[in-house]
């Protein structure tokens, strides 16, 4: 997969040299190219921003440097016979929420170009212009406002890179991820333990030592219900109740949850202490 990032703070993307993403680059699984937006400015001060039309606080990123940068990057990948078209990812708090499902979608693309903005964002015409010719995704990593899109790029790149074939040591390790599509979809992952068997007087649940795979799987699912009802009740409320088997319903009932008039599950008893 090829990843391009255009930014006025290339050094902010240094973490892409480290850990999982750094190793994937070293192995040739990821071709990451970080570009300084100011390379595509032509004035003495390398200006990338200007005051907003209509007034108001803050500055807006000028369209010309972004246009030149994107044209140059896109051109570098479409030379010859190959018709590689990038997906352009625009991090913005006004975007669609970035979810595991979107990470899975992006992981299937051959080429992503990220455009992290500073200030009040990029002149809208840039998004419209490239949106006419390319797949442009405006994505938010959460309901809070950061000073720029660079940290969201790090977040999204890591979420996508770990899904690429061969990047994580053990392909199975995605399977039980919270939010992973599949059996545990819509449940948060429960607690995990490793050696030693006792630490500061705290043991580990007996079932994990039982060697009984069926019981262990059931325990993990029950713990997932415990966590999800406590931390993300919205995930249970939106789940099709057909996904809950008899044992799930028993656990939900213990936690004070039951079906409402529409069959969907909700809290029916006061909160149970974890
Ligand atoms: N830029 C600033 N805040 C952001 C957020 N929450 N998500 C994506 N990009 C951003």
mmCIF file of N, CA, C and O and ligand atoms in Angstrom, residues 91-93 139-142 144-146 148 152, ligand 1:
data_model
loop_
_atom_site.group_PDB
_atom_site.id
_atom_site.type_symbol
_atom_site.label_atom_id
_atom_site.label_comp_id
_atom_site.label_asym_id
_atom_site.label_seq_id
_atom_site.Cartn_x
_atom_site.Cartn_y
_atom_site.Cartn_z
ATOM 1 N N UNK A 91 -8.691 14.636 7.149
ATOM 2 C CA UNK A 91 -9.097 14.604 8.558
ATOM 3 C C UNK A 91 -9.744 15.928 8.935
ATOM 4 O O UNK A 91 -9.171 16.984 8.673
ATOM 5 N N UNK A 92 -10.915 15.870 9.513
ATOM 6 C CA UNK A 92 -11.603 17.090 9.953
ATOM 7 C C UNK A 92 -12.625 16.728 11.017
ATOM 8 O O UNK A 92 -13.297 15.691 10.906
ATOM 9 N N UNK A 93 -12.764 17.589 12.052
ATOM 10 C CA UNK A 93 -13.780 17.284 13.063
ATOM 11 C C UNK A 93 -15.191 17.328 12.477
ATOM 12 O O UNK A 93 -16.127 16.812 13.092
ATOM 13 N N UNK A 139 -12.985 12.586 7.309
ATOM 14 C CA UNK A 139 -13.142 11.709 8.460
ATOM 15 C C UNK A 139 -12.739 12.396 9.762
ATOM 16 O O UNK A 139 -11.726 13.104 9.815
ATOM 17 N N UNK A 140 -13.532 12.146 10.803
ATOM 18 C CA UNK A 140 -13.244 12.669 12.147
ATOM 19 C C UNK A 140 -12.882 11.506 13.053
ATOM 20 O O UNK A 140 -13.528 10.457 13.010
ATOM 21 N N UNK A 141 -11.858 11.678 13.887
ATOM 22 C CA UNK A 141 -11.503 10.588 14.808
ATOM 23 C C UNK A 141 -12.232 10.700 16.142
ATOM 24 O O UNK A 141 -12.040 9.866 17.022
ATOM 25 N N UNK A 142 -13.085 11.688 16.330
ATOM 26 C CA UNK A 142 -13.836 11.764 17.578
ATOM 27 C C UNK A 142 -14.415 13.144 17.771
ATOM 28 O O UNK A 142 -14.044 14.092 17.074
ATOM 29 N N UNK A 144 -14.088 15.856 19.360
ATOM 30 C CA UNK A 144 -13.254 16.845 20.046
ATOM 31 C C UNK A 144 -12.453 17.522 18.947
ATOM 32 O O UNK A 144 -12.319 16.969 17.851
ATOM 33 N N UNK A 145 -11.945 18.721 19.245
ATOM 34 C CA UNK A 145 -11.239 19.471 18.206
ATOM 35 C C UNK A 145 -9.758 19.542 18.547
ATOM 36 O O UNK A 145 -9.375 20.006 19.618
ATOM 37 N N UNK A 146 -8.935 19.039 17.644
ATOM 38 C CA UNK A 146 -7.485 19.087 17.803
ATOM 39 C C UNK A 146 -6.954 20.313 17.062
ATOM 40 O O UNK A 146 -7.684 20.958 16.312
ATOM 41 N N UNK A 148 -4.796 20.274 14.736
ATOM 42 C CA UNK A 148 -4.516 19.968 13.339
ATOM 43 C C UNK A 148 -4.817 18.516 13.052
ATOM 44 O O UNK A 148 -5.106 17.744 13.967
ATOM 45 N N UNK A 152 -4.690 12.867 13.982
ATOM 46 C CA UNK A 152 -5.656 11.961 13.358
ATOM 47 C C UNK A 152 -5.059 11.102 12.234
ATOM 48 O O UNK A 152 -5.430 9.934 12.094
HETATM 49 N N1 LIG B 1 -8.732 17.905 13.091
HETATM 50 C C1 LIG B 1 -9.004 18.522 14.257
HETATM 51 N N2 LIG B 1 -9.754 17.769 15.055
HETATM 52 C C2 LIG B 1 -9.993 16.600 14.378
HETATM 53 C C3 LIG B 1 -10.708 15.416 14.662
HETATM 54 N N3 LIG B 1 -11.378 15.236 15.810
HETATM 55 N N4 LIG B 1 -10.722 14.438 13.732
HETATM 56 C C4 LIG B 1 -10.071 14.600 12.565
HETATM 57 N N5 LIG B 1 -9.387 15.696 12.234
HETATM 58 C C5 LIG B 1 -9.334 16.696 13.127
#
